Amino acid sequence: GFSGLEWTVKSSRAEVGPGPNLFSDSPDNAWVDAQGRLHLRITYRGGRWRCAEVVAEASFGYGTYRFHLDSSVDDLGPGAVLGLFTWSDDPVDHNREIDIEFSRWGSMYGHNAQYVVQPEARANIHRFAQARQRQSLHGFRWEAGRVSFESQAGGESAGPTSWTTSSGIPSPGGANVR
């Protein structure tokens, strides 16, 4: 377990979503260290890139989701994405997907973070620049008819980023945090 929860490490033999990507459950890709911190890594083996994803076995529905990061996310390569999100395999309500994402989306310039309530539409997305900080806290509160996001980077110079939307909010129903 990690963070007091039971998790499944995603694995695939062929490319699957999100991405599509090849996922690996190898300890080279996903592990918990002696301090209880989860590590996720993209590796290159056998001529192919392999990603990491962990899926909470429990479904929580409405509530507050918090992610404490202990590494900088502002310098990911242009093809990498760190997604902190909820997902249900049921296509109802766009798979109940609520995202905090860090990426360069193919470019080394511009915003490197976004909050999204799927489907990604103008009213459902807020892009921002995540400051270079080793430690940061990110989260959202999912309520009936509303999702409120907030990110706080460590250090005195980095103030919080927040955004609230009431557009297209999914109902709970089997979504897992990933």
PDB file of C-alpha atoms in Angstrom:
ATOM      1  CA  GLY A   1       0.000   0.000   0.000  1.00  0.00           C
ATOM      2  CA  PHE A   2       0.838   3.668  -0.314  1.00  0.00           C
ATOM      3  CA  SER A   3      -0.743   6.566   1.573  1.00  0.00           C
ATOM      4  CA  GLY A   4      -2.872   4.127   3.557  1.00  0.00           C
ATOM      5  CA  LEU A   5      -4.561   2.772   0.408  1.00  0.00           C
ATOM      6  CA  GLU A   6      -4.251  -0.307  -1.765  1.00  0.00           C
ATOM      7  CA  TRP A   7      -3.123   0.348  -5.338  1.00  0.00           C
ATOM      8  CA  THR A   8      -2.787  -1.584  -8.580  1.00  0.00           C
ATOM      9  CA  VAL A   9       0.171  -0.820 -10.846  1.00  0.00           C
ATOM     10  CA  LYS A  10      -0.986  -0.635 -14.459  1.00  0.00           C
ATOM     11  CA  SER A  11       0.670  -2.936 -16.983  1.00  0.00           C
ATOM     12  CA  SER A  12       0.050  -3.488 -20.690  1.00  0.00           C
ATOM     13  CA  ARG A  13       1.611  -5.503 -23.517  1.00  0.00           C
ATOM     14  CA  ALA A  14       0.241  -3.148 -26.163  1.00  0.00           C
ATOM     15  CA  GLU A  15      -0.275   0.611 -26.196  1.00  0.00           C
ATOM     16  CA  VAL A  16      -3.389   1.673 -24.273  1.00  0.00           C
ATOM     17  CA  GLY A  17      -4.819   4.926 -22.934  1.00  0.00           C
ATOM     18  CA  PRO A  18      -4.084   7.411 -21.809  1.00  0.00           C
ATOM     19  CA  GLY A  19      -1.704   8.218 -24.562  1.00  0.00           C
ATOM     20  CA  PRO A  20      -1.724   5.612 -26.026  1.00  0.00           C
ATOM     21  CA  ASN A  21       1.231   4.371 -23.992  1.00  0.00           C
ATOM     22  CA  LEU A  22       2.905   1.138 -23.003  1.00  0.00           C
ATOM     23  CA  PHE A  23       2.627   0.704 -19.203  1.00  0.00           C
ATOM     24  CA  SER A  24       4.954  -1.315 -17.000  1.00  0.00           C
ATOM     25  CA  ASP A  25       4.507  -2.685 -13.484  1.00  0.00           C
ATOM     26  CA  SER A  26       8.277  -3.156 -13.156  1.00  0.00           C
ATOM     27  CA  PRO A  27       9.894  -1.852  -9.946  1.00  0.00           C
ATOM     28  CA  ASP A  28      11.975   0.306 -12.325  1.00  0.00           C
ATOM     29  CA  ASN A  29       8.783   2.218 -13.165  1.00  0.00           C
ATOM     30  CA  ALA A  30       6.773   2.331  -9.912  1.00  0.00           C
ATOM     31  CA  TRP A  31       7.902   1.761  -6.320  1.00  0.00           C
ATOM     32  CA  VAL A  32       7.511   3.031  -2.763  1.00  0.00           C
ATOM     33  CA  ASP A  33      10.746   3.992  -0.974  1.00  0.00           C
ATOM     34  CA  ALA A  34      11.705   3.490   2.695  1.00  0.00           C
ATOM     35  CA  GLN A  35      10.184   6.912   3.574  1.00  0.00           C
ATOM     36  CA  GLY A  36       6.811   5.841   2.108  1.00  0.00           C
ATOM     37  CA  ARG A  37       7.080   8.047  -0.992  1.00  0.00           C
ATOM     38  CA  LEU A  38       5.726   6.781  -4.309  1.00  0.00           C
ATOM     39  CA  HIS A  39       8.104   7.032  -7.282  1.00  0.00           C
ATOM     40  CA  LEU A  40       6.898   6.922 -10.892  1.00  0.00           C
ATOM     41  CA  ARG A  41       9.352   6.761 -13.769  1.00  0.00           C
ATOM     42  CA  ILE A  42       9.296   6.514 -17.555  1.00  0.00           C
ATOM     43  CA  THR A  43      11.921   4.008 -18.719  1.00  0.00           C
ATOM     44  CA  TYR A  44      13.336   2.971 -22.082  1.00  0.00           C
ATOM     45  CA  ARG A  45      13.775  -0.796 -22.412  1.00  0.00           C
ATOM     46  CA  GLY A  46      13.820  -3.101 -25.397  1.00  0.00           C
ATOM     47  CA  GLY A  47      13.561  -0.171 -27.794  1.00  0.00           C
ATOM     48  CA  ARG A  48      10.293   1.099 -26.255  1.00  0.00           C
ATOM     49  CA  TRP A  49       9.276   3.724 -23.706  1.00  0.00           C
ATOM     50  CA  ARG A  50       7.340   2.352 -20.729  1.00  0.00           C
ATOM     51  CA  CYS A  51       5.186   4.524 -18.466  1.00  0.00           C
ATOM     52  CA  ALA A  52       3.958   4.151 -14.899  1.00  0.00           C
ATOM     53  CA  GLU A  53       0.431   4.508 -13.553  1.00  0.00           C
ATOM     54  CA  VAL A  54      -1.023   3.496 -10.208  1.00  0.00           C
ATOM     55  CA  VAL A  55      -4.754   3.074  -9.607  1.00  0.00           C
ATOM     56  CA  ALA A  56      -6.405   3.205  -6.174  1.00  0.00           C
ATOM     57  CA  GLU A  57      -8.512   0.098  -5.653  1.00  0.00           C
ATOM     58  CA  ALA A  58     -11.173   2.076  -3.748  1.00  0.00           C
ATOM     59  CA  SER A  59     -13.579   4.559  -5.297  1.00  0.00           C
ATOM     60  CA  PHE A  60     -14.235   7.702  -3.264  1.00  0.00           C
ATOM     61  CA  GLY A  61     -16.646   9.890  -5.253  1.00  0.00           C
ATOM     62  CA  TYR A  62     -17.258  13.396  -3.922  1.00  0.00           C
ATOM     63  CA  GLY A  63     -14.590  14.722  -1.585  1.00  0.00           C
ATOM     64  CA  THR A  64     -11.163  16.327  -1.375  1.00  0.00           C
ATOM     65  CA  TYR A  65      -8.225  14.840  -3.283  1.00  0.00           C
ATOM     66  CA  ARG A  66      -4.672  15.962  -2.371  1.00  0.00           C
ATOM     67  CA  PHE A  67      -1.353  15.163  -3.997  1.00  0.00           C
ATOM     68  CA  HIS A  68       1.938  16.053  -2.295  1.00  0.00           C
ATOM     69  CA  LEU A  69       4.828  16.141  -4.793  1.00  0.00           C
ATOM     70  CA  ASP A  70       8.468  15.957  -3.773  1.00  0.00           C
ATOM     71  CA  SER A  71      10.046  16.633  -7.158  1.00  0.00           C
ATOM     72  CA  SER A  72       9.889  19.490  -9.604  1.00  0.00           C
ATOM     73  CA  VAL A  73       7.351  19.144 -12.413  1.00  0.00           C
ATOM     74  CA  ASP A  74       8.267  22.280 -14.357  1.00  0.00           C
ATOM     75  CA  ASP A  75      11.001  20.621 -16.428  1.00  0.00           C
ATOM     76  CA  LEU A  76       9.272  17.545 -17.858  1.00  0.00           C
ATOM     77  CA  GLY A  77      10.304  16.732 -21.418  1.00  0.00           C
ATOM     78  CA  PRO A  78       7.961  17.840 -24.216  1.00  0.00           C
ATOM     79  CA  GLY A  79       6.395  14.365 -24.530  1.00  0.00           C
ATOM     80  CA  ALA A  80       5.918  13.542 -20.831  1.00  0.00           C
ATOM     81  CA  VAL A  81       2.759  14.099 -18.781  1.00  0.00           C
ATOM     82  CA  LEU A  82       2.175  13.725 -15.050  1.00  0.00           C
ATOM     83  CA  GLY A  83      -1.544  13.294 -14.539  1.00  0.00           C
ATOM     84  CA  LEU A  84      -3.225  13.301 -11.131  1.00  0.00           C
ATOM     85  CA  PHE A  85      -6.802  12.346 -11.905  1.00  0.00           C
ATOM     86  CA  THR A  86     -10.004  10.405 -11.355  1.00  0.00           C
ATOM     87  CA  TRP A  87     -11.223   7.908 -13.947  1.00  0.00           C
ATOM     88  CA  SER A  88     -14.020   5.400 -14.404  1.00  0.00           C
ATOM     89  CA  ASP A  89     -14.124   2.864 -17.242  1.00  0.00           C
ATOM     90  CA  ASP A  90     -17.846   3.677 -17.531  1.00  0.00           C
ATOM     91  CA  PRO A  91     -18.183   6.261 -20.338  1.00  0.00           C
ATOM     92  CA  VAL A  92     -20.993   8.061 -18.447  1.00  0.00           C
ATOM     93  CA  ASP A  93     -20.036  11.671 -17.619  1.00  0.00           C
ATOM     94  CA  HIS A  94     -16.889  11.424 -19.787  1.00  0.00           C
ATOM     95  CA  ASN A  95     -15.502   8.648 -17.571  1.00  0.00           C
ATOM     96  CA  ARG A  96     -15.796  10.927 -14.503  1.00  0.00           C
ATOM     97  CA  GLU A  97     -12.393  12.332 -15.403  1.00  0.00           C
ATOM     98  CA  ILE A  98     -11.107  15.250 -13.345  1.00  0.00           C
ATOM     99  CA  ASP A  99      -7.440  16.125 -13.993  1.00  0.00           C
ATOM    100  CA  ILE A 100      -4.482  18.034 -12.667  1.00  0.00           C
ATOM    101  CA  GLU A 101      -1.833  17.683 -15.378  1.00  0.00           C
ATOM    102  CA  PHE A 102       1.762  18.776 -15.794  1.00  0.00           C
ATOM    103  CA  SER A 103       3.282  18.693 -19.289  1.00  0.00           C
ATOM    104  CA  ARG A 104       4.751  20.783 -22.065  1.00  0.00           C
ATOM    105  CA  TRP A 105       2.256  19.285 -24.534  1.00  0.00           C
ATOM    106  CA  GLY A 106       4.917  18.987 -27.240  1.00  0.00           C
ATOM    107  CA  SER A 107       6.565  22.386 -26.665  1.00  0.00           C
ATOM    108  CA  MET A 108       9.157  23.650 -24.198  1.00  0.00           C
ATOM    109  CA  TYR A 109       7.358  27.027 -24.042  1.00  0.00           C
ATOM    110  CA  GLY A 110       4.085  28.198 -22.563  1.00  0.00           C
ATOM    111  CA  HIS A 111       2.023  26.930 -19.665  1.00  0.00           C
ATOM    112  CA  ASN A 112       3.136  23.662 -18.095  1.00  0.00           C
ATOM    113  CA  ALA A 113       0.096  22.811 -15.960  1.00  0.00           C
ATOM    114  CA  GLN A 114      -3.664  22.618 -16.251  1.00  0.00           C
ATOM    115  CA  TYR A 115      -6.842  21.775 -14.400  1.00  0.00           C
ATOM    116  CA  VAL A 116      -9.479  19.975 -16.486  1.00  0.00           C
ATOM    117  CA  VAL A 117     -12.956  18.576 -16.042  1.00  0.00           C
ATOM    118  CA  GLN A 118     -13.564  16.387 -19.091  1.00  0.00           C
ATOM    119  CA  PRO A 119     -14.545  16.889 -21.799  1.00  0.00           C
ATOM    120  CA  GLU A 120     -11.753  19.389 -22.372  1.00  0.00           C
ATOM    121  CA  ALA A 121     -13.587  22.508 -23.499  1.00  0.00           C
ATOM    122  CA  ARG A 122     -12.993  26.206 -22.915  1.00  0.00           C
ATOM    123  CA  ALA A 123     -15.261  26.290 -19.841  1.00  0.00           C
ATOM    124  CA  ASN A 124     -13.669  23.119 -18.449  1.00  0.00           C
ATOM    125  CA  ILE A 125      -9.951  23.928 -18.577  1.00  0.00           C
ATOM    126  CA  HIS A 126      -7.623  26.323 -16.777  1.00  0.00           C
ATOM    127  CA  ARG A 127      -3.961  26.470 -17.845  1.00  0.00           C
ATOM    128  CA  PHE A 128      -1.212  27.996 -15.715  1.00  0.00           C
ATOM    129  CA  ALA A 129       2.546  28.022 -15.151  1.00  0.00           C
ATOM    130  CA  GLN A 130       3.758  25.769 -12.333  1.00  0.00           C
ATOM    131  CA  ALA A 131       6.807  27.358 -10.726  1.00  0.00           C
ATOM    132  CA  ARG A 132      10.096  25.499 -10.302  1.00  0.00           C
ATOM    133  CA  GLN A 133       9.746  24.056  -6.819  1.00  0.00           C
ATOM    134  CA  ARG A 134      10.861  20.692  -5.526  1.00  0.00           C
ATOM    135  CA  GLN A 135       7.856  20.377  -3.222  1.00  0.00           C
ATOM    136  CA  SER A 136       4.295  21.301  -4.105  1.00  0.00           C
ATOM    137  CA  LEU A 137       0.743  20.477  -3.063  1.00  0.00           C
ATOM    138  CA  HIS A 138      -2.099  20.054  -5.554  1.00  0.00           C
ATOM    139  CA  GLY A 139      -5.689  19.068  -5.115  1.00  0.00           C
ATOM    140  CA  PHE A 140      -9.334  19.461  -5.880  1.00  0.00           C
ATOM    141  CA  ARG A 141     -12.631  19.316  -4.046  1.00  0.00           C
ATOM    142  CA  TRP A 142     -15.292  17.461  -6.024  1.00  0.00           C
ATOM    143  CA  GLU A 143     -18.850  18.386  -5.033  1.00  0.00           C
ATOM    144  CA  ALA A 144     -22.264  18.088  -6.644  1.00  0.00           C
ATOM    145  CA  GLY A 145     -22.212  20.709  -9.413  1.00  0.00           C
ATOM    146  CA  ARG A 146     -18.718  22.069  -8.720  1.00  0.00           C
ATOM    147  CA  VAL A 147     -14.988  21.256  -8.668  1.00  0.00           C
ATOM    148  CA  SER A 148     -12.500  23.604  -6.965  1.00  0.00           C
ATOM    149  CA  PHE A 149      -8.788  23.172  -7.736  1.00  0.00           C
ATOM    150  CA  GLU A 150      -5.746  24.562  -5.932  1.00  0.00           C
ATOM    151  CA  SER A 151      -1.979  24.257  -6.282  1.00  0.00           C
ATOM    152  CA  GLN A 152       0.589  25.577  -3.834  1.00  0.00           C
ATOM    153  CA  ALA A 153       4.279  25.461  -4.610  1.00  0.00           C
ATOM    154  CA  GLY A 154       6.771  25.528  -1.757  1.00  0.00           C
ATOM    155  CA  GLY A 155       8.688  28.693  -0.968  1.00  0.00           C
ATOM    156  CA  GLU A 156       7.630  32.201  -0.147  1.00  0.00           C
ATOM    157  CA  SER A 157       7.659  33.512  -3.725  1.00  0.00           C
ATOM    158  CA  ALA A 158       5.161  31.016  -5.106  1.00  0.00           C
ATOM    159  CA  GLY A 159       1.581  31.848  -4.260  1.00  0.00           C
ATOM    160  CA  PRO A 160      -1.340  29.496  -4.788  1.00  0.00           C
ATOM    161  CA  THR A 161      -3.087  28.929  -8.092  1.00  0.00           C
ATOM    162  CA  SER A 162      -6.776  28.124  -7.860  1.00  0.00           C
ATOM    163  CA  TRP A 163      -9.779  27.723 -10.132  1.00  0.00           C
ATOM    164  CA  THR A 164     -13.393  26.659  -9.658  1.00  0.00           C
ATOM    165  CA  THR A 165     -15.774  25.446 -12.336  1.00  0.00           C
ATOM    166  CA  SER A 166     -19.397  24.340 -12.396  1.00  0.00           C
ATOM    167  CA  SER A 167     -19.401  23.305 -16.068  1.00  0.00           C
ATOM    168  CA  GLY A 168     -20.035  19.617 -16.857  1.00  0.00           C
ATOM    169  CA  ILE A 169     -19.317  18.278 -13.377  1.00  0.00           C
ATOM    170  CA  PRO A 170     -19.566  14.476 -13.307  1.00  0.00           C
ATOM    171  CA  SER A 171     -21.585  12.509 -10.788  1.00  0.00           C
ATOM    172  CA  PRO A 172     -19.712   9.981  -8.631  1.00  0.00           C
ATOM    173  CA  GLY A 173     -19.853   6.346  -9.629  1.00  0.00           C
ATOM    174  CA  GLY A 174     -16.882   4.037  -9.587  1.00  0.00           C
ATOM    175  CA  ALA A 175     -14.133   6.537 -10.405  1.00  0.00           C
ATOM    176  CA  ASN A 176     -10.688   5.704  -9.033  1.00  0.00           C
ATOM    177  CA  VAL A 177      -7.903   8.161  -8.300  1.00  0.00           C
ATOM    178  CA  ARG A 178      -4.799   7.594 -10.424  1.00  0.00           C
TER     179      ARG A 178
END
